[in-house]
mmCIF file of C-alpha atoms in Angstrom:
data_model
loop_
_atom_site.group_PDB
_atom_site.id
_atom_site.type_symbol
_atom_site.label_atom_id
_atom_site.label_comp_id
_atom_site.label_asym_id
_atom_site.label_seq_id
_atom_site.Cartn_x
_atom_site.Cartn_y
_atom_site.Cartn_z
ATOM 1 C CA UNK D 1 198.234 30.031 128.688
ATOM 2 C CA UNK D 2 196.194 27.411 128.562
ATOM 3 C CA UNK D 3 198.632 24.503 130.309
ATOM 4 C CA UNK D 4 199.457 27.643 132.665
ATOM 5 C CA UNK D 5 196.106 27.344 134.094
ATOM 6 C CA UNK D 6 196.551 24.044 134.489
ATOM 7 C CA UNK D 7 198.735 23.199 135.903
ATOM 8 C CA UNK D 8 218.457 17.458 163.290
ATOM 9 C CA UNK D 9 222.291 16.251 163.800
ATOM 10 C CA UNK D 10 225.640 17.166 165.196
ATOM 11 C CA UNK D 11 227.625 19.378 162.999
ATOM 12 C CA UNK D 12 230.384 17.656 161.584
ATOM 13 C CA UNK D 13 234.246 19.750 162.440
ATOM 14 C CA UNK D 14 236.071 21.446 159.625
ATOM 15 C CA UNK D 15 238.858 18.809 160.778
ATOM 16 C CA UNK D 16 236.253 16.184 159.798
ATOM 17 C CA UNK D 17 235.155 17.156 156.794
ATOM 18 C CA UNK D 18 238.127 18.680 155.114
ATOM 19 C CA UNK D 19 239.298 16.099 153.134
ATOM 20 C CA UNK D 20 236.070 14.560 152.292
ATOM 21 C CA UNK D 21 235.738 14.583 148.892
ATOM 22 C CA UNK D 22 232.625 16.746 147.187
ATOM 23 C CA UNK D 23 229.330 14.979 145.991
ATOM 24 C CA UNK D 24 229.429 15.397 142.555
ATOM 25 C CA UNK D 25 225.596 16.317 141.084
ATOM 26 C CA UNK D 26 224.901 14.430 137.943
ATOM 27 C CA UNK D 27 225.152 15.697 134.366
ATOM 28 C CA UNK D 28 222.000 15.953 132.907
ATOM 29 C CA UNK D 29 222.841 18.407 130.045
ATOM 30 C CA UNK D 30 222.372 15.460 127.377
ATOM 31 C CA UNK D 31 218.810 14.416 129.026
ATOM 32 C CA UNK D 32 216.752 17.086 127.002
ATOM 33 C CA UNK D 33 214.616 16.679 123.800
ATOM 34 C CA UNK D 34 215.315 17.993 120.834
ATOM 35 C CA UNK D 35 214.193 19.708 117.538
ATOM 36 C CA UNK D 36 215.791 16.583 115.644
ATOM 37 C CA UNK D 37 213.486 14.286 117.899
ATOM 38 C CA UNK D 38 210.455 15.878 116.394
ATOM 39 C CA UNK D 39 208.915 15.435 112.706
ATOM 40 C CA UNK D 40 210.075 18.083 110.079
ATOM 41 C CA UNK D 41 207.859 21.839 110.817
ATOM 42 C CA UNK D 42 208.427 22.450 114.047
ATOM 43 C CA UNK D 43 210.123 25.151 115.457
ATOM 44 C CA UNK D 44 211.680 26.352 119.263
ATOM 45 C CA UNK D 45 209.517 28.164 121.687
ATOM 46 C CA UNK D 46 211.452 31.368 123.212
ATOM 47 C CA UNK D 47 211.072 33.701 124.841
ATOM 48 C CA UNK D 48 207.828 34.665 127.161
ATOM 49 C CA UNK D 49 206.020 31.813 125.310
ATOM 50 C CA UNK D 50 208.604 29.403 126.253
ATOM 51 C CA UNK D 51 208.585 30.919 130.233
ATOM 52 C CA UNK D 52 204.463 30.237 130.200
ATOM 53 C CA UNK D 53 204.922 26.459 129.257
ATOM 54 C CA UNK D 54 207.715 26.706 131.890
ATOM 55 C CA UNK D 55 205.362 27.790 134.713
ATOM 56 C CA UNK D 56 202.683 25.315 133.426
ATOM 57 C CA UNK D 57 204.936 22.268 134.348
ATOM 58 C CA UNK D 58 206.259 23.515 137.689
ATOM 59 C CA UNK D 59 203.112 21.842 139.413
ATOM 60 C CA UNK D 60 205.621 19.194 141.268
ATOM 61 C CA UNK D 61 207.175 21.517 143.785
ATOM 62 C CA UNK D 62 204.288 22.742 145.983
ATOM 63 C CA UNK D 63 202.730 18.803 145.781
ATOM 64 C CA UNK D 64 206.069 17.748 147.849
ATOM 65 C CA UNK D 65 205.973 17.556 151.748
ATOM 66 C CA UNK D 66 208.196 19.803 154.557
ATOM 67 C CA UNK D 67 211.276 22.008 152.610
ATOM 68 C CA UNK D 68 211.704 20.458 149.173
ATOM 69 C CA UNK D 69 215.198 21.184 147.218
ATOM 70 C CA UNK D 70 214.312 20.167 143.864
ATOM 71 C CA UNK D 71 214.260 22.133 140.933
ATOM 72 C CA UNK D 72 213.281 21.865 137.043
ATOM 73 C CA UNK D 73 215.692 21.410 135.083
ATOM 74 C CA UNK D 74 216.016 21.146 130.787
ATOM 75 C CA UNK D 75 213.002 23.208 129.945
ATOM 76 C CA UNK D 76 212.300 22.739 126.165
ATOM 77 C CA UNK D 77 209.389 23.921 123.855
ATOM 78 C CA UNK D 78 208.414 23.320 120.616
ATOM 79 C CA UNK D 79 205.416 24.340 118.236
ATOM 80 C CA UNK D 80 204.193 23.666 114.849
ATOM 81 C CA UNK D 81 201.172 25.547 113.923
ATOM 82 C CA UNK D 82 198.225 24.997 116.507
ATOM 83 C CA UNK D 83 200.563 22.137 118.276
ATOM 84 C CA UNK D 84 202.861 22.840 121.349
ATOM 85 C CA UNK D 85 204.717 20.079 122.998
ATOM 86 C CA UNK D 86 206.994 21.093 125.853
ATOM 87 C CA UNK D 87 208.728 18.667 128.743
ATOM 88 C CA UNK D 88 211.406 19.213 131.660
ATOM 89 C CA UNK D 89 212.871 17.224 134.230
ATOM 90 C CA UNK D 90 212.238 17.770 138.378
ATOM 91 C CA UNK D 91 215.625 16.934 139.993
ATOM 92 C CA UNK D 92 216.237 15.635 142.514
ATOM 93 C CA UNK D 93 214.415 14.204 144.539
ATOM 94 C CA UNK D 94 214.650 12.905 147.593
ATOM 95 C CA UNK D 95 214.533 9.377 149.125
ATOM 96 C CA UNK D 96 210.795 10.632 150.797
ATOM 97 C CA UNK D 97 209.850 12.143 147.597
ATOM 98 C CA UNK D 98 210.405 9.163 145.509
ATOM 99 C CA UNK D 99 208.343 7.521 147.687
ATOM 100 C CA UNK D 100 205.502 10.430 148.120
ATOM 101 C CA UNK D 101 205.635 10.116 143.976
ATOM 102 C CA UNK D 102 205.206 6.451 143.787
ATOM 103 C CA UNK D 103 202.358 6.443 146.006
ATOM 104 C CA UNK D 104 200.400 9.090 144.309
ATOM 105 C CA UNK D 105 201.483 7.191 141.069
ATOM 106 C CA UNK D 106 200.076 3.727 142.525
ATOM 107 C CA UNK D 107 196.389 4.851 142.346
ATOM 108 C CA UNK D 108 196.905 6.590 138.915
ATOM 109 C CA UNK D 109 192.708 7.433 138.357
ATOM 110 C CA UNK D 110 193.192 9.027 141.263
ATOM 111 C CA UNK D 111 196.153 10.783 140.313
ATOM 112 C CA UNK D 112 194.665 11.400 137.009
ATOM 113 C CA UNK D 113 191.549 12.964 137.644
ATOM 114 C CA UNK D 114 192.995 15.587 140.171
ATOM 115 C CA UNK D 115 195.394 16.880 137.331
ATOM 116 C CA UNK D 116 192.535 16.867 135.133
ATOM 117 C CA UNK D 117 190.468 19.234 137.382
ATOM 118 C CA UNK D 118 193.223 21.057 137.838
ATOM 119 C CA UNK D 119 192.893 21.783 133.466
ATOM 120 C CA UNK D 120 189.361 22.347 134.066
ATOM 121 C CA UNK D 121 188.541 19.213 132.314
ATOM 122 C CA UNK D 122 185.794 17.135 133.533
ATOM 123 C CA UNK D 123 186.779 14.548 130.897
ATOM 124 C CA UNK D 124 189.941 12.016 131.128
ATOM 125 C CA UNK D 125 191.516 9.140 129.840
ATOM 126 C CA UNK D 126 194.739 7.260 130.053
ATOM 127 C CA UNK D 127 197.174 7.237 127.797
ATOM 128 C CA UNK D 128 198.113 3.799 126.268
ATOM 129 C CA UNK D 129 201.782 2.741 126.767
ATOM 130 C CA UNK D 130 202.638 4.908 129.622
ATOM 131 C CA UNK D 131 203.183 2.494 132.049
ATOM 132 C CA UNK D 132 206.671 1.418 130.624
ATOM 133 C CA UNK D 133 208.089 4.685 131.104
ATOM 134 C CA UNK D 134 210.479 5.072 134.316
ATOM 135 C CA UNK D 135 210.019 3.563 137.334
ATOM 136 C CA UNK D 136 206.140 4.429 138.037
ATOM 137 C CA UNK D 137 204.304 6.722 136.009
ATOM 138 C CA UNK D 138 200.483 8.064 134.603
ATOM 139 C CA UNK D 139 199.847 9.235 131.457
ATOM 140 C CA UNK D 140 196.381 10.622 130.265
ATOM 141 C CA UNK D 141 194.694 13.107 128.064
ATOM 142 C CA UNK D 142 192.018 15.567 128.285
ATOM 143 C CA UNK D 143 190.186 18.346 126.935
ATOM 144 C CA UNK D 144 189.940 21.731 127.804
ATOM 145 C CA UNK D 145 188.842 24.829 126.276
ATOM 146 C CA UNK D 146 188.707 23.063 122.345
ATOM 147 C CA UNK D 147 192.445 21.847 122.553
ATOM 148 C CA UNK D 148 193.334 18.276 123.798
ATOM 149 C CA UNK D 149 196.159 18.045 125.951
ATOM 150 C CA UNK D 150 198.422 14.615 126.037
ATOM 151 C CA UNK D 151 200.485 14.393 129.403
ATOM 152 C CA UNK D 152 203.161 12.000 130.802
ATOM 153 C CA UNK D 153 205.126 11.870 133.956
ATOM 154 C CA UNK D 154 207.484 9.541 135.063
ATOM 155 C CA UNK D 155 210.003 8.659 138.225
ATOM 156 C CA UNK D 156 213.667 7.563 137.370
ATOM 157 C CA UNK D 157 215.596 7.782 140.463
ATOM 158 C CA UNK D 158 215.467 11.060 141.519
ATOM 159 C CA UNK D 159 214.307 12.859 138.604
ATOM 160 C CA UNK D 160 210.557 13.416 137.366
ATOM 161 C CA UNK D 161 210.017 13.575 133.764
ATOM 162 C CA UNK D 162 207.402 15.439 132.399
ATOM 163 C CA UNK D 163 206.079 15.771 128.568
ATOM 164 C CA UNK D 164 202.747 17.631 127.274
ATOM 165 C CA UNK D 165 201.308 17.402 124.202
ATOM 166 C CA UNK D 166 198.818 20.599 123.410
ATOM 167 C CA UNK D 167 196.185 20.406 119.786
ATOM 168 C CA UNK D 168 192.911 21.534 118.716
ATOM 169 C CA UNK D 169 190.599 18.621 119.833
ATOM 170 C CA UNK D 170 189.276 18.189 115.999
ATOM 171 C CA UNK D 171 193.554 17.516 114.902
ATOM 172 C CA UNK D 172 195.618 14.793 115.322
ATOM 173 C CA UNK D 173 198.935 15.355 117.223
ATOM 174 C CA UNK D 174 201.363 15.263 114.725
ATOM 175 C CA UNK D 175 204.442 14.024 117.740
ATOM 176 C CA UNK D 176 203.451 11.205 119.445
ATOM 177 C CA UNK D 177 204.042 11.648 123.157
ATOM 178 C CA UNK D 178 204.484 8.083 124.722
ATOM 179 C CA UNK D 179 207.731 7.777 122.493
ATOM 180 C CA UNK D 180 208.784 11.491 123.369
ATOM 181 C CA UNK D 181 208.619 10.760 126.956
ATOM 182 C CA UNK D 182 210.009 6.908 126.602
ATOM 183 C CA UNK D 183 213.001 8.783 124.582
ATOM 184 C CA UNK D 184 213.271 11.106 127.379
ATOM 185 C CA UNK D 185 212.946 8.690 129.778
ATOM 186 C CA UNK D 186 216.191 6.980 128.457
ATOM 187 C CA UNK D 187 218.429 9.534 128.100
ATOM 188 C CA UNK D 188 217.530 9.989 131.932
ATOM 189 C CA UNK D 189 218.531 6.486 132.293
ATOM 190 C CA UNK D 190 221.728 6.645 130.904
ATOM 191 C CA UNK D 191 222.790 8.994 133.676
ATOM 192 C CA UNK D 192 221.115 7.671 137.087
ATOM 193 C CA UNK D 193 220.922 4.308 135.617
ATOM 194 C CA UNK D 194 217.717 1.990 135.569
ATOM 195 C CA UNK D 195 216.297 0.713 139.100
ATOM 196 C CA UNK D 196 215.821 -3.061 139.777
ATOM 197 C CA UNK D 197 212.350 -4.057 139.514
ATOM 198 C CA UNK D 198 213.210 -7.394 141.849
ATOM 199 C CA UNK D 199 211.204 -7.703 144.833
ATOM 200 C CA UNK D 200 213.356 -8.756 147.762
ATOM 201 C CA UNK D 201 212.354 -11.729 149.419
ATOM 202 C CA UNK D 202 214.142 -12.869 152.456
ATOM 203 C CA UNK D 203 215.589 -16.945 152.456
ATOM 204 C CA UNK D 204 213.812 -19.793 153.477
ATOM 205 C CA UNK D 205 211.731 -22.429 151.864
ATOM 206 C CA UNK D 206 209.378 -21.662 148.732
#
């Protein structure tokens, strides 16, 4: 409940494209996280609960410009007493959107601090280690309502991978969520592959 309040060209003929053969979308059924990936205690979320955390991360959609066709994908949810951690995956994305993401994600206080008010938190910080995690990310935590909340979002081609961490403010997260998402983050990678970091620079002289 508490993440939930958070967060034109010419046809083409049949004769033309007839024979072409069909794009094939990518399998991401092995890009989830899963109870095994977590320390021993914690159990699945189901059920309504599970549908709540669901609705919590679907803040991507509405932020994307003109008719957006991506959807969330690999919705998991776990808990262990007081803790919930739950992630997902945005797919996909297009060309514009990557680039929409990556902007937003190249000023991440910014970024940051609007997600923050969005939890009703007047208090953030970034998240150590994030910044190796996909393409361009942010990662930061906050507090809200006596529960800190760890959260992580990445770009990896055209998929947006998102992890949150919910605990009482006085505990200790017993999952640590850099290495949830950099896990996640991975298994993304081994189906779009991992994007060249080189800058191009055209010939001539140094």
């Amino acid at each position: 409940i508490i993440l939930a309040a958070s967060f034109s060209s010419t046809q083409p003929t049949l004769a033309q494209t007839e024979n072409q053969p069909k794009i094939q979308e990518p399998d991401f059924s092995n890009a989830i996280l899963r109870l095994e990936d977590l320390p021993a205690g914690f159990e699945l979320l189901s059920g309504n609960d599970l549908s709540r955390m669901e609705s919590a991360l679907d803040i991507w959609r509405g932020a994307m410009s003109g008719k957006s066709e991506v959807t969330m994908v690999n919705v998991t949810g776990f808990r262990n007493n007081s803790q919930v951690i739950i992630s997902a995956l945005v797919t996909q994305l297009s060309s514009l959107e990557q680039i929409e993401i990556d902007l937003a994600f190249s000023n991440p206080d910014t970024a940051i601090q609007q997600l923050g008010e969005g939890l009703g938190s007047g208090e953030t910080a970034r998240l150590t280690g994030y910044n190796d995690i996909g393409v361009t990310s942010i990662g930061f935590t906050a507090s809200t309502l006596g529960f800190r909340i760890e959260y992580v979002v990445a770009r990896r081609g055209p998929v947006l991978i998102e992890v949150a961490n919910l605990y009482p403010e006085e505990g200790q997260p017993l999952a640590n969520t850099i290495e949830l998402a950099r896990l996640l983050d991975d298994r993304v990678a081994e189906v779009v592959g991992r994007e060249s970091t080189t800058t191009f620079r055209p010939a001539g002289p140094y």
